[in-house]
JSON list of C-alpha atoms in Angstrom, two decimals:
[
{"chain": "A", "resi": 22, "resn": "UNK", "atom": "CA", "xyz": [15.60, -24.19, 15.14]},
{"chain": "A", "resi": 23, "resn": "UNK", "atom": "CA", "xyz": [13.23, -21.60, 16.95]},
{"chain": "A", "resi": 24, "resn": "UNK", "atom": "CA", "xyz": [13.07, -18.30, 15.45]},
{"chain": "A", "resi": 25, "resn": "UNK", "atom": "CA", "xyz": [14.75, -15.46, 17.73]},
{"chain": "A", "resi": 26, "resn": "UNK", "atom": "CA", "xyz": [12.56, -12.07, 17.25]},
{"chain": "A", "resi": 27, "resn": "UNK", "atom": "CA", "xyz": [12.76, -8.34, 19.08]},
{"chain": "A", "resi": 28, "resn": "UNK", "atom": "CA", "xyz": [10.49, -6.35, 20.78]},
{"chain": "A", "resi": 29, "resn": "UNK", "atom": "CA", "xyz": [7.97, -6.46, 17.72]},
{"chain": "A", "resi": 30, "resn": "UNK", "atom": "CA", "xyz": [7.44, -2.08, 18.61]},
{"chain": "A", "resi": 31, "resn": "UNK", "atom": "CA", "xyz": [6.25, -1.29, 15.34]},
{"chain": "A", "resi": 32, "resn": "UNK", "atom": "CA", "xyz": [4.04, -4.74, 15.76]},
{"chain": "A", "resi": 33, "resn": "UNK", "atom": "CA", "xyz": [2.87, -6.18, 12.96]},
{"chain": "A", "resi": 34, "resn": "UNK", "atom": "CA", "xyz": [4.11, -3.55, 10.41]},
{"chain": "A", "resi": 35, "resn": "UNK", "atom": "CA", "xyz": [8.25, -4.33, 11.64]},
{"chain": "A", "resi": 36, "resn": "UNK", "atom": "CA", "xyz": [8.75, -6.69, 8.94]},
{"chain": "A", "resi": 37, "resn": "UNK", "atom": "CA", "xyz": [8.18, -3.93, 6.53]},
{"chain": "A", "resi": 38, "resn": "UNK", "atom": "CA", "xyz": [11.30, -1.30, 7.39]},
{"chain": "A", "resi": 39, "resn": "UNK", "atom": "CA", "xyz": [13.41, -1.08, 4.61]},
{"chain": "A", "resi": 40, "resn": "UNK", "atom": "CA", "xyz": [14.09, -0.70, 1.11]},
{"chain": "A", "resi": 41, "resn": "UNK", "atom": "CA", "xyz": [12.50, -3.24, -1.44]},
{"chain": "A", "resi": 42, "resn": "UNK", "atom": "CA", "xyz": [12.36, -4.11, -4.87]},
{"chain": "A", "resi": 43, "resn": "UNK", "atom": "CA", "xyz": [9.66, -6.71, -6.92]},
{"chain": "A", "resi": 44, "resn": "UNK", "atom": "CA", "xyz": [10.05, -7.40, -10.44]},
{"chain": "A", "resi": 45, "resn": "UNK", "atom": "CA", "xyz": [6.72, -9.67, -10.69]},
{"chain": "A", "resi": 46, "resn": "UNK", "atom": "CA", "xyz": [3.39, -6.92, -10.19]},
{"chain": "A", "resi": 47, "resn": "UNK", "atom": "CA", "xyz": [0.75, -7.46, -12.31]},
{"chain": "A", "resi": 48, "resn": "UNK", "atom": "CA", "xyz": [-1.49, -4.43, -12.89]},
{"chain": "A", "resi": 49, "resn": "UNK", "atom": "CA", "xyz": [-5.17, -5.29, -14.28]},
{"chain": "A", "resi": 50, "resn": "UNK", "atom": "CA", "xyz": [-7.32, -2.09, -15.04]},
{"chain": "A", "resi": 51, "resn": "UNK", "atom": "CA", "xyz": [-8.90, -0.05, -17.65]},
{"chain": "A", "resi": 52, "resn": "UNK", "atom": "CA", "xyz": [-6.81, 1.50, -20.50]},
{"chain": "A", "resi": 53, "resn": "UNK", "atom": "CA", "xyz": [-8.44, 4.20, -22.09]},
{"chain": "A", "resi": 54, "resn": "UNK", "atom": "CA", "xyz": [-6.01, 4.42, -25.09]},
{"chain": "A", "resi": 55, "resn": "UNK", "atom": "CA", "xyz": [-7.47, 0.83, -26.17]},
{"chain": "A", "resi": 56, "resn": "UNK", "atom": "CA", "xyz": [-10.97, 1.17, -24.53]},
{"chain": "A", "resi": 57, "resn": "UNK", "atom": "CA", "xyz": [-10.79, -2.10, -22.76]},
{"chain": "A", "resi": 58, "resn": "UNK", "atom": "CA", "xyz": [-9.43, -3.80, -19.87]},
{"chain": "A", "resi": 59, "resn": "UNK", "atom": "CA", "xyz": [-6.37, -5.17, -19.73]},
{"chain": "A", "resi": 60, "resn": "UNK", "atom": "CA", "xyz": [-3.20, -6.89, -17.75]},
{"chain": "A", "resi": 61, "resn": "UNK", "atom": "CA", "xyz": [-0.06, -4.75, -17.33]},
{"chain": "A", "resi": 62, "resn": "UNK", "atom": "CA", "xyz": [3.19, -6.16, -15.63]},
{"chain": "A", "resi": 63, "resn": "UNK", "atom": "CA", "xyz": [5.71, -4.26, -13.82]},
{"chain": "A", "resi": 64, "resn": "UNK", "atom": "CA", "xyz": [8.89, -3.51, -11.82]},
{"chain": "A", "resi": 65, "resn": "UNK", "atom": "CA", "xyz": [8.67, -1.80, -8.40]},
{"chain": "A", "resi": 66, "resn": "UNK", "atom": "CA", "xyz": [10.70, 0.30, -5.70]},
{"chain": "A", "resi": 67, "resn": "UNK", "atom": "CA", "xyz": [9.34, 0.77, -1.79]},
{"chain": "A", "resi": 68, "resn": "UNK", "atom": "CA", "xyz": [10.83, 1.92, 1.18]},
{"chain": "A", "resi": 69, "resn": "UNK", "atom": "CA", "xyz": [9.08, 2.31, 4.62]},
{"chain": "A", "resi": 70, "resn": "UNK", "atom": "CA", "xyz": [10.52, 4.50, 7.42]},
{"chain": "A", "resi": 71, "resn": "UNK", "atom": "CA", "xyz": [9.53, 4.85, 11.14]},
{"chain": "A", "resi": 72, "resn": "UNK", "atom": "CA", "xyz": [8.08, 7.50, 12.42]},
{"chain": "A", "resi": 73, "resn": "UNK", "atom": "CA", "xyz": [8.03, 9.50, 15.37]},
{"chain": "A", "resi": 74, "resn": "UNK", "atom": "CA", "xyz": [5.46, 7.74, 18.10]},
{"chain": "A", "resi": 75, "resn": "UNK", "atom": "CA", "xyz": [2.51, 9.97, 17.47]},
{"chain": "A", "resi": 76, "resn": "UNK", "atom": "CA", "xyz": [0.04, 10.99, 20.78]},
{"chain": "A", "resi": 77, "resn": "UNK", "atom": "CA", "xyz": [-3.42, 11.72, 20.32]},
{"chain": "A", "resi": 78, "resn": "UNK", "atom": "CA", "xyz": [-4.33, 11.96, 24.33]},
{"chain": "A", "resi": 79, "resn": "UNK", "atom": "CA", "xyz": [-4.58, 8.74, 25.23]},
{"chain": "A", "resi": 80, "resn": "UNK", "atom": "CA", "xyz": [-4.04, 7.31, 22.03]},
{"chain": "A", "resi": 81, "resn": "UNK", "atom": "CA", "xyz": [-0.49, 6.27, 21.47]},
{"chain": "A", "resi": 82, "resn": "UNK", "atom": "CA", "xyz": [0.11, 5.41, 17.34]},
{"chain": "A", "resi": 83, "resn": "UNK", "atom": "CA", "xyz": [3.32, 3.70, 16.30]},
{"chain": "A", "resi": 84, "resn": "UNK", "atom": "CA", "xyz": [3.80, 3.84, 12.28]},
{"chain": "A", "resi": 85, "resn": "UNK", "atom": "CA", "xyz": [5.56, 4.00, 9.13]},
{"chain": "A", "resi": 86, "resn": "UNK", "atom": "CA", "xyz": [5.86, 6.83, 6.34]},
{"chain": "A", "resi": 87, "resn": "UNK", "atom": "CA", "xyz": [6.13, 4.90, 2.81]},
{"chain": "A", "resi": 88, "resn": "UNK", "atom": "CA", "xyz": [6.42, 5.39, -0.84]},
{"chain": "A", "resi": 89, "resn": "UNK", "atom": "CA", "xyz": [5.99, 2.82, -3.77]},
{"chain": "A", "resi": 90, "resn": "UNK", "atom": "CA", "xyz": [7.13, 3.72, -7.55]},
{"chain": "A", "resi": 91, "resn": "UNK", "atom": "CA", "xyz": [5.91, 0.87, -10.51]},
{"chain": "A", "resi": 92, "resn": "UNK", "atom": "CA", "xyz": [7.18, 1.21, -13.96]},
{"chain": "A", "resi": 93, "resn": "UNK", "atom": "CA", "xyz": [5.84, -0.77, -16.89]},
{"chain": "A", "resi": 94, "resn": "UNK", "atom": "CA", "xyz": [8.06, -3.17, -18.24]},
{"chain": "A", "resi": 95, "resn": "UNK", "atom": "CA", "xyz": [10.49, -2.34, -21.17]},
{"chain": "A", "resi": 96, "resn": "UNK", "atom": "CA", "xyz": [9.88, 1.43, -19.38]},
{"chain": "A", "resi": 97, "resn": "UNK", "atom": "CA", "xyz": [12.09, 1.09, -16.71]},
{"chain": "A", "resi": 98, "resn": "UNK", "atom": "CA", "xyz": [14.08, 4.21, -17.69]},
{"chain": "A", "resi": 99, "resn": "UNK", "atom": "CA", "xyz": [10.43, 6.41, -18.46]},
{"chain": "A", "resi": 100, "resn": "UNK", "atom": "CA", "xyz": [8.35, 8.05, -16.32]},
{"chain": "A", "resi": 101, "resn": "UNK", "atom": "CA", "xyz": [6.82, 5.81, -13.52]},
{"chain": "A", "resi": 102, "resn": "UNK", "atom": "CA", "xyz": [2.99, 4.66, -14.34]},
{"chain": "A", "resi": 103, "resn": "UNK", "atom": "CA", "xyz": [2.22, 4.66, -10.45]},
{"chain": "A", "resi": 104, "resn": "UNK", "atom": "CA", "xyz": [3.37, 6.64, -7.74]},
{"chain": "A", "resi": 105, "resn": "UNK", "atom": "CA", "xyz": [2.23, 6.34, -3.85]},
{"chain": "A", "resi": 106, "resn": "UNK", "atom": "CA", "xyz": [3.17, 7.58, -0.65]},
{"chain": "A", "resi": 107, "resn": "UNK", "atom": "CA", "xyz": [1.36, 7.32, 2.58]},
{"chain": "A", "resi": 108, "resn": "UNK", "atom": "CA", "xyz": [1.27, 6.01, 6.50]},
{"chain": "A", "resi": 109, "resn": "UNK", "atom": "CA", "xyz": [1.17, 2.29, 7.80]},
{"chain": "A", "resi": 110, "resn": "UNK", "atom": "CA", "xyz": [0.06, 3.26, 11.30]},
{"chain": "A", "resi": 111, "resn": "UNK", "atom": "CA", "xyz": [-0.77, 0.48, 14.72]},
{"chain": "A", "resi": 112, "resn": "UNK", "atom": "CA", "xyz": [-2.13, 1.12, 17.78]},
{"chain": "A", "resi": 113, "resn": "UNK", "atom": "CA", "xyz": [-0.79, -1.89, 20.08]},
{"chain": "A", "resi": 114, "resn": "UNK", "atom": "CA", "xyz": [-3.63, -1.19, 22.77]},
{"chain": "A", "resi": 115, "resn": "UNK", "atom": "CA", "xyz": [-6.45, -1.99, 20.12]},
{"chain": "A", "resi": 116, "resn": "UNK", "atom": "CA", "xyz": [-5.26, -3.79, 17.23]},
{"chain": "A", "resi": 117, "resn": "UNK", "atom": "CA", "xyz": [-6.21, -0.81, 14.78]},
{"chain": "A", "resi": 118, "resn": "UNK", "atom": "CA", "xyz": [-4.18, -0.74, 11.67]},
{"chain": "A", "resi": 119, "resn": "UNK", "atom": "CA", "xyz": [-4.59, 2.02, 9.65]},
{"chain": "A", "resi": 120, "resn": "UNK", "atom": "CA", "xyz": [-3.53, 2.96, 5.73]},
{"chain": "A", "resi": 121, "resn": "UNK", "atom": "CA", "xyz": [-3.44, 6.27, 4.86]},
{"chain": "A", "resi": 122, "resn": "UNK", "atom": "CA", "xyz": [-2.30, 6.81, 1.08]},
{"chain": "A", "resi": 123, "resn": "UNK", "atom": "CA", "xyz": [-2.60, 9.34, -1.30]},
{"chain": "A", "resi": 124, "resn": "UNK", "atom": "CA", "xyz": [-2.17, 8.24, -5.38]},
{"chain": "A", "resi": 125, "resn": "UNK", "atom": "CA", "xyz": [-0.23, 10.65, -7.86]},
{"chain": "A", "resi": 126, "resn": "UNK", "atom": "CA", "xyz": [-3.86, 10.87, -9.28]},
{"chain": "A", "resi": 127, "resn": "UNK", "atom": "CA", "xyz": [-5.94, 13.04, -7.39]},
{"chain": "A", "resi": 128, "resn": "UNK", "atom": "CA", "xyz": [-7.10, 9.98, -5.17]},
{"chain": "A", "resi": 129, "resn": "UNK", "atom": "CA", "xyz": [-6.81, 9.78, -0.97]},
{"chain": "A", "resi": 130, "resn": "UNK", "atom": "CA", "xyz": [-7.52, 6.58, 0.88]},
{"chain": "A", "resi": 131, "resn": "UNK", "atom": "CA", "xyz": [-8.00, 5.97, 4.58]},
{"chain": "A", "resi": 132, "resn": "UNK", "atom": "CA", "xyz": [-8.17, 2.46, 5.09]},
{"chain": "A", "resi": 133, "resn": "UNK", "atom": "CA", "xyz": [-8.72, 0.47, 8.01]},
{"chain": "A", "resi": 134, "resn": "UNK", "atom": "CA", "xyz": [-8.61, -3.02, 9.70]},
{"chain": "A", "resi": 135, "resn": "UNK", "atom": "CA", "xyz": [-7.08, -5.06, 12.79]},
{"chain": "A", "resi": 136, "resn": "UNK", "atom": "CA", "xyz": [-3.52, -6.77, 13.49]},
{"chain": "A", "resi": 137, "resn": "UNK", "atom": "CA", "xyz": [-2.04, -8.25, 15.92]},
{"chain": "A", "resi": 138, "resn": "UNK", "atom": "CA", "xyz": [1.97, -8.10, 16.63]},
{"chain": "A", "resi": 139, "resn": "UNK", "atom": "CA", "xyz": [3.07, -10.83, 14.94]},
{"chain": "A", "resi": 140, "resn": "UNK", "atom": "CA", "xyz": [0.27, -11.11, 12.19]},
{"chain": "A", "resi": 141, "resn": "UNK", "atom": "CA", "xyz": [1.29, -12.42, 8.88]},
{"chain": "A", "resi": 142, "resn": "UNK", "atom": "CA", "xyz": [-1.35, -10.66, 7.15]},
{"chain": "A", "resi": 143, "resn": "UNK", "atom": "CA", "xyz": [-2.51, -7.36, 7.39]},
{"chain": "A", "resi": 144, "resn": "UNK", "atom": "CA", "xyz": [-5.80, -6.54, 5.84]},
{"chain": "A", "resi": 145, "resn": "UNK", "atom": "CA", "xyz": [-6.84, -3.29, 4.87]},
{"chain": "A", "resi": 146, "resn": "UNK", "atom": "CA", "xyz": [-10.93, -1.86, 3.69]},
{"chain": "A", "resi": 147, "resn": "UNK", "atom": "CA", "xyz": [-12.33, 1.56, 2.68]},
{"chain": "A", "resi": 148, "resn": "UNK", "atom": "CA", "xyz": [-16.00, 2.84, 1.53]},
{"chain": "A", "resi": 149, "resn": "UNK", "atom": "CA", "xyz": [-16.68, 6.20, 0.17]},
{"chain": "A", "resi": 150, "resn": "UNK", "atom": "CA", "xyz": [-18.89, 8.53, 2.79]},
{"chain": "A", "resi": 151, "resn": "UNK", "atom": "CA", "xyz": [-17.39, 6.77, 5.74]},
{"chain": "A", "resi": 152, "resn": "UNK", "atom": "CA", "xyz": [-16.26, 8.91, 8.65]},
{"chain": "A", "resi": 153, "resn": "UNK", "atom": "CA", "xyz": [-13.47, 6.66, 9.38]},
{"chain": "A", "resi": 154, "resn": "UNK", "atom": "CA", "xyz": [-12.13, 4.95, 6.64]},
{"chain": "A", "resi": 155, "resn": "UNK", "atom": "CA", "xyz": [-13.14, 6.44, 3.29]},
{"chain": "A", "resi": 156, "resn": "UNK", "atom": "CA", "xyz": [-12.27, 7.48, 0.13]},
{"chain": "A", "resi": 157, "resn": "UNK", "atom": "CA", "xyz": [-12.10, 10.93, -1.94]},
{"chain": "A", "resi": 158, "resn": "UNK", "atom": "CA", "xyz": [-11.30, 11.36, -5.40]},
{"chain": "A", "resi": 159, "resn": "UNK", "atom": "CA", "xyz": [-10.92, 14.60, -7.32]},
{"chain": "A", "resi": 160, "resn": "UNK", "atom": "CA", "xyz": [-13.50, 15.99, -9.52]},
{"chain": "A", "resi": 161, "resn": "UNK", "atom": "CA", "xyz": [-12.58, 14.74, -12.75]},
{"chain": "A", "resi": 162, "resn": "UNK", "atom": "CA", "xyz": [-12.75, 11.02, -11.82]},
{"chain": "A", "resi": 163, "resn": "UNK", "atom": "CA", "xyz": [-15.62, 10.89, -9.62]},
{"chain": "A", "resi": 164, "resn": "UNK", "atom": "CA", "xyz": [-17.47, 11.74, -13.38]},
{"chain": "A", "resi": 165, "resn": "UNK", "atom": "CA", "xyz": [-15.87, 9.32, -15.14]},
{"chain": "A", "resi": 166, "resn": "UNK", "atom": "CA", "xyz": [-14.01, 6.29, -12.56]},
{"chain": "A", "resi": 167, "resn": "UNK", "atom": "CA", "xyz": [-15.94, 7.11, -9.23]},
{"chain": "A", "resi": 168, "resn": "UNK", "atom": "CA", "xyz": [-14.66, 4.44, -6.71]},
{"chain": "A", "resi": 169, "resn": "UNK", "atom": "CA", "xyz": [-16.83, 3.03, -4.44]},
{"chain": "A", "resi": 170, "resn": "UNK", "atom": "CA", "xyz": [-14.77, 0.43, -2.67]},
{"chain": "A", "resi": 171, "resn": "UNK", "atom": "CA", "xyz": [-10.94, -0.18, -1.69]},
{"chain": "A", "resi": 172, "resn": "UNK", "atom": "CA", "xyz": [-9.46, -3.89, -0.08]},
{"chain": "A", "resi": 173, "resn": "UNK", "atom": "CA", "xyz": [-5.62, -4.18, 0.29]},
{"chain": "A", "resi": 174, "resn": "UNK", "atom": "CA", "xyz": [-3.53, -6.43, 2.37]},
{"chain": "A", "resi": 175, "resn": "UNK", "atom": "CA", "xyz": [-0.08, -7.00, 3.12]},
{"chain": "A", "resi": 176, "resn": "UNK", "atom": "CA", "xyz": [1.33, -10.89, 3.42]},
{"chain": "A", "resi": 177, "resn": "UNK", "atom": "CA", "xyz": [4.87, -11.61, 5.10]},
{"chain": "A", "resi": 178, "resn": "UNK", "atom": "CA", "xyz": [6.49, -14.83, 3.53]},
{"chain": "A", "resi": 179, "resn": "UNK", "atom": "CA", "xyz": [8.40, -17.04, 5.08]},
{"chain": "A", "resi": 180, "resn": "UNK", "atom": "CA", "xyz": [11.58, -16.11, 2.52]},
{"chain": "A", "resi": 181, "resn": "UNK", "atom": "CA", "xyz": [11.67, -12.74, 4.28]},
{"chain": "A", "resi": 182, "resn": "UNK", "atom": "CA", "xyz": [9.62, -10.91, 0.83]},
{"chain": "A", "resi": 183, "resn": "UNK", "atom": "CA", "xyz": [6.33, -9.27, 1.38]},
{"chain": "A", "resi": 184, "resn": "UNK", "atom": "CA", "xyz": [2.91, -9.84, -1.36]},
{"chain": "A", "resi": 185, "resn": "UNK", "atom": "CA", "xyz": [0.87, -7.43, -1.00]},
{"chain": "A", "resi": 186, "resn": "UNK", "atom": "CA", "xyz": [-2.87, -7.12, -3.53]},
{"chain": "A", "resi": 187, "resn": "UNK", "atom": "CA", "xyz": [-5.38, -4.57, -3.89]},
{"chain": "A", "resi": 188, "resn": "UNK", "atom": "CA", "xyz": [-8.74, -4.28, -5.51]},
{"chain": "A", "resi": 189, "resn": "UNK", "atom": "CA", "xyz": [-9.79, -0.67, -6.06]},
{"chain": "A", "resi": 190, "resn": "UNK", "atom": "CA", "xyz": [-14.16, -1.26, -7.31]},
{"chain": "A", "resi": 191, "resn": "UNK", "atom": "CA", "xyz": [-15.00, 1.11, -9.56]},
{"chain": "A", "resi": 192, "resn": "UNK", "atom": "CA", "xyz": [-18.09, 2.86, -11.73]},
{"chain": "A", "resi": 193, "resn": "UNK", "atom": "CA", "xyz": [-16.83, 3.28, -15.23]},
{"chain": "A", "resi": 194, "resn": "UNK", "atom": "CA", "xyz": [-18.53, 6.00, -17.65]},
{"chain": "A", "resi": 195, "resn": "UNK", "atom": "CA", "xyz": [-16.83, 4.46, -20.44]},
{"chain": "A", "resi": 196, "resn": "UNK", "atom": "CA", "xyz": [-18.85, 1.31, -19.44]},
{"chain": "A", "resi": 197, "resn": "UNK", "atom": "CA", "xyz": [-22.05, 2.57, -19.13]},
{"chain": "A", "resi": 198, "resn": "UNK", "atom": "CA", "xyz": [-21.35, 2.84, -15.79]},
{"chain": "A", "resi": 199, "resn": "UNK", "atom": "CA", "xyz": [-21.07, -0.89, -15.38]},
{"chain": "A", "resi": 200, "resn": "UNK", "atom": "CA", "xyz": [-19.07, -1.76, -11.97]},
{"chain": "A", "resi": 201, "resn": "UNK", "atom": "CA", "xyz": [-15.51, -3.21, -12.32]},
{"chain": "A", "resi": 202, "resn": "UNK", "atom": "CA", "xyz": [-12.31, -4.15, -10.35]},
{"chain": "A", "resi": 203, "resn": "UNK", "atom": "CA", "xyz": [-9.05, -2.48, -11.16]},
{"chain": "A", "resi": 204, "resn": "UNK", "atom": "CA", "xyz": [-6.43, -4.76, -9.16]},
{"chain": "A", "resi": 205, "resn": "UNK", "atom": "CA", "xyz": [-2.54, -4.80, -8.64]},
{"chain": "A", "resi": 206, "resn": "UNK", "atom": "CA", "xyz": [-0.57, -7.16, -7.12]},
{"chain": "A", "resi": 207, "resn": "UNK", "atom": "CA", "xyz": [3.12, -7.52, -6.60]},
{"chain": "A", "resi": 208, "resn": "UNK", "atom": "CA", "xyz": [5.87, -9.78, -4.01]},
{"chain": "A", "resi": 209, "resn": "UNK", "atom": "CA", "xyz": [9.10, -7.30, -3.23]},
{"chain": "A", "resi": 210, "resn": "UNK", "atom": "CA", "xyz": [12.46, -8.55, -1.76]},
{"chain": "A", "resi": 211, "resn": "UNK", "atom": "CA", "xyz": [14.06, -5.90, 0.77]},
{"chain": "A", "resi": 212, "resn": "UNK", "atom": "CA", "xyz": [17.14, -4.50, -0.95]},
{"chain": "A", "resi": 213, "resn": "UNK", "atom": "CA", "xyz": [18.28, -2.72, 2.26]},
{"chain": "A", "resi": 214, "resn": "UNK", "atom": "CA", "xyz": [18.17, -2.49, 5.55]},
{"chain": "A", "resi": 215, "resn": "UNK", "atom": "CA", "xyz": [18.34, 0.94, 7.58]},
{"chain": "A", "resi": 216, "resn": "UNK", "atom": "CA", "xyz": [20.55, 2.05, 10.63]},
{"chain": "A", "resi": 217, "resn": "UNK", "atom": "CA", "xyz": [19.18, 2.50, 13.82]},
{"chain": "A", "resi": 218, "resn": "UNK", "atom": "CA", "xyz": [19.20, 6.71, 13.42]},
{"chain": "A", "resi": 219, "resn": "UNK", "atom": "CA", "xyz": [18.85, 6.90, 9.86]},
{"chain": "A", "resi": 220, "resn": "UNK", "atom": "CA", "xyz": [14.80, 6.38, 10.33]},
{"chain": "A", "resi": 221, "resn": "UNK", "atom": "CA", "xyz": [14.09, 10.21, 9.95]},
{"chain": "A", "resi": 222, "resn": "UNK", "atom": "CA", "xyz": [16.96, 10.92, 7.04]}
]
């Protein structure tokens, strides 16, 4: 049976509209408490909305404003240990995907790469100091975690879910500023899908 698709306008970010849930992340990072590295699992909520098609001369951007919430395990009803919001933005005329995200840490992350409108995986890199897609930390962290690289990527499944991993390279102090790589990775199922109008509730 051949699969029947639309207009693809939001290229290859249009699988991603809606609301999702995963139940399977896997967070692997440094815990200071224990002062060590360890594996953490989690639960997760994400939703991505369009956006109004944003002009930059003649730049035309299509995109998606997003937000994704992990608890811990057995923490469900706590505070969140991970909170991001951001853009998933496309420019259909050269391929440019861009991720712009800022973490409930102090931490901002433009991250680039290319796509194409029916893609199944987006990939995503950053470097500190680069005009373009780069990476800025706060004050306190550049001391003691400064980040000097940032991979991500996005995979569609043929089940309809979405994978998505990230590798964030860091400089630790607590490590005698021995290089490691704090990485999360989760699948999501969409939970819900939105009504044509409800994009900018």
């Amino acid at each position: 049976m051949t699969e029947i698709l639309g207009p693809q306008k939001l290229g290859p970010l249009t699988p991603l509209v809606g609301e999702w849930e995963g139940d399977v992340g896997v967070d692997f990072s440094f815990h200071n408490k224990d002062g060590g590295t360890a594996e953490t699992s989690y639960f997760e909520r994400a939703w991505f909305k369009p956006i109004p098609i944003q002009e930059n001369g003649n730049q035309t951007i299509e995109g998606l404003k997003y937000e994704m919430t992990a608890w811990r395990h057995g923490e469900e009803a706590m505070d969140p240990f991970h909170d991001e919001v951001g853009y998933l933005l496309w420019e259909k005329k050269t391929g440019v995907v861009l991720r712009t995200v800022v973490f409930g840490r102090g931490i901002a992350i433009q991250a680039g790469g290319h796509a194409e409108p029916r893609d199944k995986k987006i990939e995503f890199t950053a470097t500190p100091g680069d005009a373009n897609y780069g990476i800025l930390q706060n004050e306190y962290l550049s001391e003691r975690a400064e980040l000097i690289g940032f991979q991500g990527s996005f995979t569609f499944n043929d089940d309809g879910s979405f994978s998505y991993d990230q590798t964030l390279t860091l400089k630790l102090a607590a490590m005698g500023g021995e290089q490691m790589t704090h990485t999360d990775r989760n699948t999501l199922q969409r939970v819900k899908r939105f009504h044509p109008g409800s994009q900018y509730a």
